[in-house]
mmCIF file of C-alpha atoms and ligand atoms in Angstrom:
data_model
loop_
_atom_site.group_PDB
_atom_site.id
_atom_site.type_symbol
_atom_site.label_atom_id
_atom_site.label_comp_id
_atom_site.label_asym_id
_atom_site.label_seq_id
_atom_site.Cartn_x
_atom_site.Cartn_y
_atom_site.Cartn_z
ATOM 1 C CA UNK A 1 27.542 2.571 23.688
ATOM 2 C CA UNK A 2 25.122 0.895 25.867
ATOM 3 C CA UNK A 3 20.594 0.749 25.245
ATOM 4 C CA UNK A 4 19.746 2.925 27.753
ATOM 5 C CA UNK A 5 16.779 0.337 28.376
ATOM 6 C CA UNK A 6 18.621 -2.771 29.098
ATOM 7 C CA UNK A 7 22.533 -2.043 28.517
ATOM 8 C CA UNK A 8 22.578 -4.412 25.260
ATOM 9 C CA UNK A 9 25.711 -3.655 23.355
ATOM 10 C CA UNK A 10 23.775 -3.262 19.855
ATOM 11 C CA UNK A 11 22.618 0.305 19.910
ATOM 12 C CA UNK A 12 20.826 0.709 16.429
ATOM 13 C CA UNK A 13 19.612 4.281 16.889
ATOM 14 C CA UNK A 14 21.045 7.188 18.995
ATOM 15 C CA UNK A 15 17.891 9.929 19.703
ATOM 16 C CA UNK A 16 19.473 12.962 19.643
ATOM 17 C CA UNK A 17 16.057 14.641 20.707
ATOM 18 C CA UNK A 18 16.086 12.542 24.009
ATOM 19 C CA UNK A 19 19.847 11.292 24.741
ATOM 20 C CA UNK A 20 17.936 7.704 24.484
ATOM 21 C CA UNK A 21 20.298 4.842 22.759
ATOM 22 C CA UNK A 22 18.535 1.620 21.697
ATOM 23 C CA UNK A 23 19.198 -1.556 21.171
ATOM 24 C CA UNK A 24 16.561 -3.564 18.177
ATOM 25 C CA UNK A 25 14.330 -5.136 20.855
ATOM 26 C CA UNK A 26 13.943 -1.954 23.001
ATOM 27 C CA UNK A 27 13.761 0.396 19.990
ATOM 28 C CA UNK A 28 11.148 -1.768 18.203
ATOM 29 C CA UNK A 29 8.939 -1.854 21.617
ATOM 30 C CA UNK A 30 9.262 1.364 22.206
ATOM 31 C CA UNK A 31 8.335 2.603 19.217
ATOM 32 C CA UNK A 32 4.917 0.164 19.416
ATOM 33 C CA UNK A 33 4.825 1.526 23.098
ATOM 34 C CA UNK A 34 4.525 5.186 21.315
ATOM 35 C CA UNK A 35 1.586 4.423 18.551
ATOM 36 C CA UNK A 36 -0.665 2.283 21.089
ATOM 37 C CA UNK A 37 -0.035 5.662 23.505
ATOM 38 C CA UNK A 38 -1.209 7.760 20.287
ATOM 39 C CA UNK A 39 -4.159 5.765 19.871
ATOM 40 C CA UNK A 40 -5.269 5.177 23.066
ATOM 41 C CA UNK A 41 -4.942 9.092 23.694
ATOM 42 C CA UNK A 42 -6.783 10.003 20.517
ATOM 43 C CA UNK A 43 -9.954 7.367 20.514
ATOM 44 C CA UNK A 44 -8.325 5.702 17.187
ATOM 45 C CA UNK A 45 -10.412 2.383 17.814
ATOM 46 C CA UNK A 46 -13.010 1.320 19.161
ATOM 47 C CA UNK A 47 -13.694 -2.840 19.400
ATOM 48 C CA UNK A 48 -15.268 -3.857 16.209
ATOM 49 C CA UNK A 49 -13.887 -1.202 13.968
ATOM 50 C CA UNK A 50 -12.885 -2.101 10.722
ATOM 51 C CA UNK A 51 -10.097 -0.284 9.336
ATOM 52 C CA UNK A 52 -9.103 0.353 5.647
ATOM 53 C CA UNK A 53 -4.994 1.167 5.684
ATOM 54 C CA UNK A 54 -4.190 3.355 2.483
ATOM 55 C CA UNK A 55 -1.404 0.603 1.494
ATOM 56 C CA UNK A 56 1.213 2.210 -0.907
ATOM 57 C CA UNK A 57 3.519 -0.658 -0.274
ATOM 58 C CA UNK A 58 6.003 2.608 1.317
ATOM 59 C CA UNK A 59 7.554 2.146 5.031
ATOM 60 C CA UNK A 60 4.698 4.250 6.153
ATOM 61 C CA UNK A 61 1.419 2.463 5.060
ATOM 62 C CA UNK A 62 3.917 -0.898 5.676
ATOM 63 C CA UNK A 63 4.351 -0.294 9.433
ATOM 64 C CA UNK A 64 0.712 1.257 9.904
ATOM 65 C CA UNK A 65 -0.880 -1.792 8.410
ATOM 66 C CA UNK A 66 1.699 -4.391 10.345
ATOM 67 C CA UNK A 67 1.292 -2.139 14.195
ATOM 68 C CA UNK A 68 -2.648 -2.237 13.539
ATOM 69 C CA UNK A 69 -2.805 -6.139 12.846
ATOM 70 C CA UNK A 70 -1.297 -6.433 16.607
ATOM 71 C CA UNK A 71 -5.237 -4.760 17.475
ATOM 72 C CA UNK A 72 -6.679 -7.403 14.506
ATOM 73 C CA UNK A 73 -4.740 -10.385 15.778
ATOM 74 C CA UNK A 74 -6.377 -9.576 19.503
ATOM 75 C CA UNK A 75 -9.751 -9.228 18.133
ATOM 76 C CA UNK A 76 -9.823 -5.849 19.411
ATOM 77 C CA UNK A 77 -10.424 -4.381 15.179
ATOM 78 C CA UNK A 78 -10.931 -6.192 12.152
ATOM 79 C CA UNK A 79 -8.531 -4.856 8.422
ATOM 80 C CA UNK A 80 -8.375 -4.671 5.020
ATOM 81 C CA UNK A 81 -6.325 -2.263 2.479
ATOM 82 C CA UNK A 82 -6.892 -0.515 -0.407
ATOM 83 C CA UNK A 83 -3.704 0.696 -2.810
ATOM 84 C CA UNK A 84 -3.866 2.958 -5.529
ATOM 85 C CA UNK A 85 -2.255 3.072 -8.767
ATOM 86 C CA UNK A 86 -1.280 6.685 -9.581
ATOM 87 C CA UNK A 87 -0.131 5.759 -13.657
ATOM 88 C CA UNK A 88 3.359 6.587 -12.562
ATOM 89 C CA UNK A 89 5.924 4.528 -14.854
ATOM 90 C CA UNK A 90 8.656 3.102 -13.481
ATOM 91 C CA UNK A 91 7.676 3.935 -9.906
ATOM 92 C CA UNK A 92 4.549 2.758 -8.573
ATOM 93 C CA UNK A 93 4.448 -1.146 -9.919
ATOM 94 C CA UNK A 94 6.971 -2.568 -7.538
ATOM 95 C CA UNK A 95 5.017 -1.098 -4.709
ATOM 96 C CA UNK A 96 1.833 -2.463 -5.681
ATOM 97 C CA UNK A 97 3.726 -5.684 -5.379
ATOM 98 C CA UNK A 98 4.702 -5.268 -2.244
ATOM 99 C CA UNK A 99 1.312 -3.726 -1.031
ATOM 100 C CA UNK A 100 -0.018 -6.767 -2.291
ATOM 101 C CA UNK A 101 2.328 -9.246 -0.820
ATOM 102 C CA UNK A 102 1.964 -7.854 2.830
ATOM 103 C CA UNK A 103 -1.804 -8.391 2.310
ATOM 104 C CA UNK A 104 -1.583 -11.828 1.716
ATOM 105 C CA UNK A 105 0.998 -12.618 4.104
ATOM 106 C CA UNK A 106 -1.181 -11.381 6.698
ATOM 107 C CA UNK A 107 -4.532 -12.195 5.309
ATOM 108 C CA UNK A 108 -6.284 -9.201 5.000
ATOM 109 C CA UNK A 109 -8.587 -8.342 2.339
ATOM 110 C CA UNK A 110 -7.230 -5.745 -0.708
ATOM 111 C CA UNK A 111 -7.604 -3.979 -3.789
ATOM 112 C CA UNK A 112 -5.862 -1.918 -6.137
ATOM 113 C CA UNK A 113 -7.686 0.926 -7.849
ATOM 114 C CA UNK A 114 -5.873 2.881 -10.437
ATOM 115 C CA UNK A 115 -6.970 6.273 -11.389
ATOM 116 C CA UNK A 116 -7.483 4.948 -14.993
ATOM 117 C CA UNK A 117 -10.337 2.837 -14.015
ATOM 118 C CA UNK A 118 -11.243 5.622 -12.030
ATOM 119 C CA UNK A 119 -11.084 9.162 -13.623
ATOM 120 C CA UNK A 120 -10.416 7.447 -17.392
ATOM 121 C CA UNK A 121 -7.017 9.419 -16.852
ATOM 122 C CA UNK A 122 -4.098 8.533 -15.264
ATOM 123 C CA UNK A 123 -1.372 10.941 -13.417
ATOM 124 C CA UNK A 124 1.318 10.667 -16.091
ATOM 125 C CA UNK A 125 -1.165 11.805 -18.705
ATOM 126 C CA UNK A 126 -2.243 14.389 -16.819
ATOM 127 C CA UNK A 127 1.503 16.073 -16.404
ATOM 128 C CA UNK A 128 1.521 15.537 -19.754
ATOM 129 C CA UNK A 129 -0.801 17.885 -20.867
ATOM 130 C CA UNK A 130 -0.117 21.261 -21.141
ATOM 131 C CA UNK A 131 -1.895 23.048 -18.612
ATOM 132 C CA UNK A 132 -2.234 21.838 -15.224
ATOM 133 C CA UNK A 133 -1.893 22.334 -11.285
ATOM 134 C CA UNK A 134 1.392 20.237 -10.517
ATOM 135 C CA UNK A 135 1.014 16.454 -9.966
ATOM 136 C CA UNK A 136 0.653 16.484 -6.286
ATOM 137 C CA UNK A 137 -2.569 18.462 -6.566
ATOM 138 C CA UNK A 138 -3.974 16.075 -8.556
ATOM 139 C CA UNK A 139 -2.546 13.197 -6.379
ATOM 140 C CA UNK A 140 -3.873 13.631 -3.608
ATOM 141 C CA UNK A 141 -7.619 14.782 -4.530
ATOM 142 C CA UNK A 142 -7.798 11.738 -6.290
ATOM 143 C CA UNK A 143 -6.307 9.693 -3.595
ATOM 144 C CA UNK A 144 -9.074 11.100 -1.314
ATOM 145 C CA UNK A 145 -11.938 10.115 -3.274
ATOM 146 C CA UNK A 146 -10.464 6.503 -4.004
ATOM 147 C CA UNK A 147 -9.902 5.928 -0.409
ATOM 148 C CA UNK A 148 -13.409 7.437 0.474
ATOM 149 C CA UNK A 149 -15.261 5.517 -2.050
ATOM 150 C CA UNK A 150 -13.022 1.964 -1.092
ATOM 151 C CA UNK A 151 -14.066 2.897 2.855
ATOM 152 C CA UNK A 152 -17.923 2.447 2.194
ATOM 153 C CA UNK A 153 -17.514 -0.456 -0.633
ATOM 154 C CA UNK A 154 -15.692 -2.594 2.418
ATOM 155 C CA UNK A 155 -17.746 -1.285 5.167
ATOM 156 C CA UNK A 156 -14.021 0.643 6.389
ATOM 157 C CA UNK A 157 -15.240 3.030 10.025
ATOM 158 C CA UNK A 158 -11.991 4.306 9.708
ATOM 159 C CA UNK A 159 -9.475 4.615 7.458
ATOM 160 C CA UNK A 160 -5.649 4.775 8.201
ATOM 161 C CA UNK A 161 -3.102 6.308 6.503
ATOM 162 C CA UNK A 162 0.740 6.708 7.028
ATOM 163 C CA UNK A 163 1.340 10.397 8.060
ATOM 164 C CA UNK A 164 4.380 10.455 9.914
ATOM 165 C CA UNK A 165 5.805 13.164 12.109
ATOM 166 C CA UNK A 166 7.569 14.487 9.760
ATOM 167 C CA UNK A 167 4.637 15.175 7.301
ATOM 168 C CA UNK A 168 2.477 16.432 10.148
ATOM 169 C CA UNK A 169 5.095 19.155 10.873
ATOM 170 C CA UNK A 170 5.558 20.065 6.749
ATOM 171 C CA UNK A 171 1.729 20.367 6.578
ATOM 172 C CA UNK A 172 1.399 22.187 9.602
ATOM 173 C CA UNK A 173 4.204 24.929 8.022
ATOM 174 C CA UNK A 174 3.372 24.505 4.612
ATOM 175 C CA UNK A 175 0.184 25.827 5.375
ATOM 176 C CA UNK A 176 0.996 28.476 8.270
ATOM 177 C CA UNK A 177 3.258 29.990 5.235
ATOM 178 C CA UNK A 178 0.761 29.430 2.333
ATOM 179 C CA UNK A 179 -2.190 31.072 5.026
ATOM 180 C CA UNK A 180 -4.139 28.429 4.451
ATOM 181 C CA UNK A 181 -5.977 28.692 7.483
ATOM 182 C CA UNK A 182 -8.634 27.138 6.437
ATOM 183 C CA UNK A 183 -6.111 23.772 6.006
ATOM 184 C CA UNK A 184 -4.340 24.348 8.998
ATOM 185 C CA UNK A 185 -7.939 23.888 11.189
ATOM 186 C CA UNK A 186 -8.292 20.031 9.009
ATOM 187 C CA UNK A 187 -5.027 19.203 10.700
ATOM 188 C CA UNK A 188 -4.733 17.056 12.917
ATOM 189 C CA UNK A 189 -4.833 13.317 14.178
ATOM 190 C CA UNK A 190 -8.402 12.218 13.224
ATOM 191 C CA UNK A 191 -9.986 13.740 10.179
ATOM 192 C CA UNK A 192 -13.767 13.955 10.823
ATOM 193 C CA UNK A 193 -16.840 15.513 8.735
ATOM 194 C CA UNK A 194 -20.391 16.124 9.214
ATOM 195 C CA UNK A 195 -21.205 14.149 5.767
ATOM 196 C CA UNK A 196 -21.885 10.424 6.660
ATOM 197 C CA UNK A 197 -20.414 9.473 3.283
ATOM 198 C CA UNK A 198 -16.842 10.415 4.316
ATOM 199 C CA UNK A 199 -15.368 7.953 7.202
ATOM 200 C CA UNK A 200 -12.750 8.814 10.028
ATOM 201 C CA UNK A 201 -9.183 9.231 8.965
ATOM 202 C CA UNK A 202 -6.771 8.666 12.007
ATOM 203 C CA UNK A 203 -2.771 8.739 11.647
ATOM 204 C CA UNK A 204 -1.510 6.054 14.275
ATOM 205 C CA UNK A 205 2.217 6.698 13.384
ATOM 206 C CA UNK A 206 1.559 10.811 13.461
ATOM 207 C CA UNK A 207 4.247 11.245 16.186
ATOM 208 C CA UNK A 208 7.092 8.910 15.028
ATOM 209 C CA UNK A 209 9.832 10.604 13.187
ATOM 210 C CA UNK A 210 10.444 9.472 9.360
ATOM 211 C CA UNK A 211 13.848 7.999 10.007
ATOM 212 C CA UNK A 212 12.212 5.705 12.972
ATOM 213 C CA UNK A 213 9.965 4.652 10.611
ATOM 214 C CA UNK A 214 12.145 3.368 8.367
ATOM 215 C CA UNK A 215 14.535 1.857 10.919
ATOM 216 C CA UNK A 216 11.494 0.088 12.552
ATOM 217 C CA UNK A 217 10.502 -1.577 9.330
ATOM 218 C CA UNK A 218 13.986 -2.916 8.538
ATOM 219 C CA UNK A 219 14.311 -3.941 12.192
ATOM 220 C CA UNK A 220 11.203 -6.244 11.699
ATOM 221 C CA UNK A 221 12.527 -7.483 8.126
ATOM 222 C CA UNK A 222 9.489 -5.679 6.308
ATOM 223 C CA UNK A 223 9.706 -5.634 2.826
ATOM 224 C CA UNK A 224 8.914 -1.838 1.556
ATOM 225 C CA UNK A 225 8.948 0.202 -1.730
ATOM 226 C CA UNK A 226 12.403 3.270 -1.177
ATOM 227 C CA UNK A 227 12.017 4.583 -4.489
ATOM 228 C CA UNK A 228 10.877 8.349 -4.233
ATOM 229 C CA UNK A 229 8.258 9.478 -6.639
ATOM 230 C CA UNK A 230 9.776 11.265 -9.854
ATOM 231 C CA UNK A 231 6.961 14.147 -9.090
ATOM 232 C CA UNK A 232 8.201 14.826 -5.348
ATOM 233 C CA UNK A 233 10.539 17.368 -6.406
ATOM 234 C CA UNK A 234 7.915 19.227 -7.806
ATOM 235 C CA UNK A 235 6.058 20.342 -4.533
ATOM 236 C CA UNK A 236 6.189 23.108 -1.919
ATOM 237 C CA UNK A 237 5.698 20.412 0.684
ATOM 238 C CA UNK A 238 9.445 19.196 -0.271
ATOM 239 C CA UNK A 239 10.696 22.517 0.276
ATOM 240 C CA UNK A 240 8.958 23.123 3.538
ATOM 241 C CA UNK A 241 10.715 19.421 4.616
ATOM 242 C CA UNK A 242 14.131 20.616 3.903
ATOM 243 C CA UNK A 243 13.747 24.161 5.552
ATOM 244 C CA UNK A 244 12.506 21.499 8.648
ATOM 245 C CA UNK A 245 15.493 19.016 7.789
ATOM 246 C CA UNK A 246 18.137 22.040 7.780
ATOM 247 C CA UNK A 247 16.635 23.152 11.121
ATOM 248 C CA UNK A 248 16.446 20.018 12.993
ATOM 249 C CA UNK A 249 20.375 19.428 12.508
ATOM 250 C CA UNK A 250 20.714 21.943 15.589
ATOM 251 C CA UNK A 251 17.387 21.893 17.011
ATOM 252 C CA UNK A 252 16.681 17.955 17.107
ATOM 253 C CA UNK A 253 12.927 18.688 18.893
ATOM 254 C CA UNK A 254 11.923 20.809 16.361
ATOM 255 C CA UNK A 255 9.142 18.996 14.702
ATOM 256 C CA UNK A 256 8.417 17.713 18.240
ATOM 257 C CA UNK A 257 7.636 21.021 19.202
ATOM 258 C CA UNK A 258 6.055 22.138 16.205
ATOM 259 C CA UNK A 259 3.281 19.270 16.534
ATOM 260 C CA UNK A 260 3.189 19.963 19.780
ATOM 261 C CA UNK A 261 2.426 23.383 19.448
ATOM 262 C CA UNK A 262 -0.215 23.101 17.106
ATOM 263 C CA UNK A 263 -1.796 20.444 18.990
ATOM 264 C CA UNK A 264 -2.451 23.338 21.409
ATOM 265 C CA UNK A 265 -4.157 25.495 19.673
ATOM 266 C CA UNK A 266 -5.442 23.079 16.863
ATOM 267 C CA UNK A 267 -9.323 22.775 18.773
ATOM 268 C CA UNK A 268 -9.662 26.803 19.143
ATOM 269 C CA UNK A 269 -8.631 27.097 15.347
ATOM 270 C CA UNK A 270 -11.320 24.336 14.395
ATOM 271 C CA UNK A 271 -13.735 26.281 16.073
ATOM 272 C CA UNK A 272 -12.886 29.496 15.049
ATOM 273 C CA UNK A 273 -12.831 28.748 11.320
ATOM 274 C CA UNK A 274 -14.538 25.375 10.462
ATOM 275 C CA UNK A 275 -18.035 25.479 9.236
ATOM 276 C CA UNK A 276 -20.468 22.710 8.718
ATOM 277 C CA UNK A 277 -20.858 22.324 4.836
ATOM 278 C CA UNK A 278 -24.082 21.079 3.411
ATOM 279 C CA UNK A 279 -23.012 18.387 1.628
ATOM 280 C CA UNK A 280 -24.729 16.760 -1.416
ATOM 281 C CA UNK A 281 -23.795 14.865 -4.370
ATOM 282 C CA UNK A 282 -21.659 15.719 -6.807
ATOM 283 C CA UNK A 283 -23.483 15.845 -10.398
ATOM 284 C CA UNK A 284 -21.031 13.597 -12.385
ATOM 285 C CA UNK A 285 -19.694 10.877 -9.634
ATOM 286 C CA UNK A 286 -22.496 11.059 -7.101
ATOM 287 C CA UNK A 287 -19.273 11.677 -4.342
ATOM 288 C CA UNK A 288 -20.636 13.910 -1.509
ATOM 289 C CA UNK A 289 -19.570 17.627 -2.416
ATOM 290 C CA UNK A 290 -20.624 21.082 -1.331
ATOM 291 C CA UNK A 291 -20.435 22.572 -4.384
ATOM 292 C CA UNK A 292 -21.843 21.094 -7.967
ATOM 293 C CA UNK A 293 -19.429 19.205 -8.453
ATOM 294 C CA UNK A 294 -16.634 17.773 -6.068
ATOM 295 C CA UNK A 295 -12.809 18.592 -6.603
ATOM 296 C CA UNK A 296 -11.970 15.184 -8.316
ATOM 297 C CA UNK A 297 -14.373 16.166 -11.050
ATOM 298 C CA UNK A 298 -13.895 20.095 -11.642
ATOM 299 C CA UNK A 299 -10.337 19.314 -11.656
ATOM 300 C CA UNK A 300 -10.879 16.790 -15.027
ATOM 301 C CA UNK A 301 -13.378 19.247 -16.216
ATOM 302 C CA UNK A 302 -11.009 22.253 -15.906
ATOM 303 C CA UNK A 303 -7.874 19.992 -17.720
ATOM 304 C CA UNK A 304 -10.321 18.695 -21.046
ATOM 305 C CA UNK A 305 -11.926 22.377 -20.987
ATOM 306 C CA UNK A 306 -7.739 23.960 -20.450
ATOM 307 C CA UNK A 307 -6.092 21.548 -22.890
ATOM 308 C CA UNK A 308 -5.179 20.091 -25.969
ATOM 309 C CA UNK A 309 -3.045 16.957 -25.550
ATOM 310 C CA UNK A 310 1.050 17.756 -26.220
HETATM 311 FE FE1 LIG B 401 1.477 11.885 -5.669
HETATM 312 FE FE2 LIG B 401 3.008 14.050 -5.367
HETATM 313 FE FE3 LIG B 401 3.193 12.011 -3.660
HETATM 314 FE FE4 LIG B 401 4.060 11.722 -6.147
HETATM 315 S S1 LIG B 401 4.906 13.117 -4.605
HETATM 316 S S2 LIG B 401 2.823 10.235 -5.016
HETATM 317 S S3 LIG B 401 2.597 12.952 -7.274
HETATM 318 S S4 LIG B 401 1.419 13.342 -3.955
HETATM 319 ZN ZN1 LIG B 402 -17.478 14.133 -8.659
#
């Protein structure tokens, strides 16, 4: 089999959604070919925007951080990365190292925040307790405000994260079959709100497959964290990804079309069913929050009030 770019014997990847076959150089361009396009046609960057990369050390964050220090090394953006330490033994260490490491080698300015230092509690401790609304609800609410509160201590106008195709379509699903409507109109590629204490979140990789993801990192010789969190298994998202998976074995441009469909009607659904909140501070952190207090602190006030420790 032949690249279908430049008839190099060494295909590495066959895409079965386009016929394409690709040799390393070709699939690796194309690939950065695809983000810059994503960018461009979304209003990512502007010159002079710094940009904080959620860094988990995973091929996602990995490849986000490395294609947007191509913008840093042209002076078109400046970077720097924040990674967060869940508390998950045996899991999250080695990609903290890693996270770390690709910092350095590229000179960009990090830190790691664990939710210890942060909520006094860390995720482990919290699945430990008796009561409780499954790790990755949790996860991510405290992920949000780390990232948010990281953005404005560096100065961050935007802040990157990994989202891949893949979890654009799950979310997209997951919450089309959950009703979440309300979720389904915060979709999308840039996350914006009318509070000037939350910054832009834009997903450069949002319309690379997984796989392609993972290929493109090895092809560069990026070290990355594989191991899957021990929670995963616990969500709905997972189960939405393997209806997807199962699906995508016979229709290849499934998640293709899914994003693409969504992108469609994703600006009448904002305006049909966002609202500006009034945002003001939440009484315990000072975080911006509509209500009295934000999510990351009625969710520890609901596990001490729910629990006693196992
Ligand atoms: Fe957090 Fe859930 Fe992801 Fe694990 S799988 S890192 S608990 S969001
Ligand atoms: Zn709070």
């Amino acid at each position: 089999m032949e690249c279908t770019k430049c008839g190099s014997r060494h295909v590495i990847i066959q895409r079965k959604e386009s016929g394409q076959a690709l040799c390393k150089r070709c699939f690796i361009e194309s690939v950065d070919k695809k983000v810059r396009h994503t960018i461009k046609k979304e209003k990512f960057l502007k010159k002079g925007d710094k940009v904080l990369v959620a860094l988990s050390g995973g091929k996602d964050s990995v490849v986000t951080l490395e294609i947007l220090n191509s913008y840093r090394e042209r002076n078109i953006i400046d970077l720097c990365a924040v990674t967060i330490d869940e508390g998950i033994a045996g899991y999250r260490a080695e990609g903290v190292e890693i996270a770390k490491a690709h910092a350095e080698r590229l000179g960009i300015p990090h830190k790691v925040v664990t939710f210890k230092e942060s909520f006094g509690i860390d995720l482990d401790e919290i699945m430990a307790y008796e009561k409780h609304r499954g790790s990755c609800t949790y996860c991510g609410v405290f992920r949000r405000w780390i990232i948010n509160r990281a953005a404005r201590d560096f100065g961050a106008t935007k802040i990157a994260t990994g989202h891949n195709l893949d979890d654009e379509s799950e979310a997209i699903l997951m919450n089309y079959l959950e009703g979440n409507t309300e979720n389904m109109a915060k979709i999308g590629p840039k996350t914006e709100s009318n509070s000037e204490m939350f910054t832009v979140k834009i997903k450069p990789l949002r319309e690379i497959p997984e796989r392609e993801i993972g290929l493109y990192a090895l092809a560069k010789g990026l070290d990355i964290h594989l191991a899957g969190c021990p929670y995963a298994h616990e969500s709905f998202r997972m189960e939405v990804g393997n209806i997807i998976k199962d699906l995508s074995k016979e229709h290849p441009t499934i998640r293709f079309s899914l994003l693409k469909g969504f992108d469609k009607i994703r600006l009448a659904l904002r305006e049909e069913l966002t609202h500006d909140y009034d945002y003001d501070r939440c009484e315990i952190c000072g975080e911006p929050s509509s209500n009295r207090l934000c999510r990351a602190c009625t969710f520890l006030e609901e596990l001490e009030h729910d629990n006693d420790r196992l």
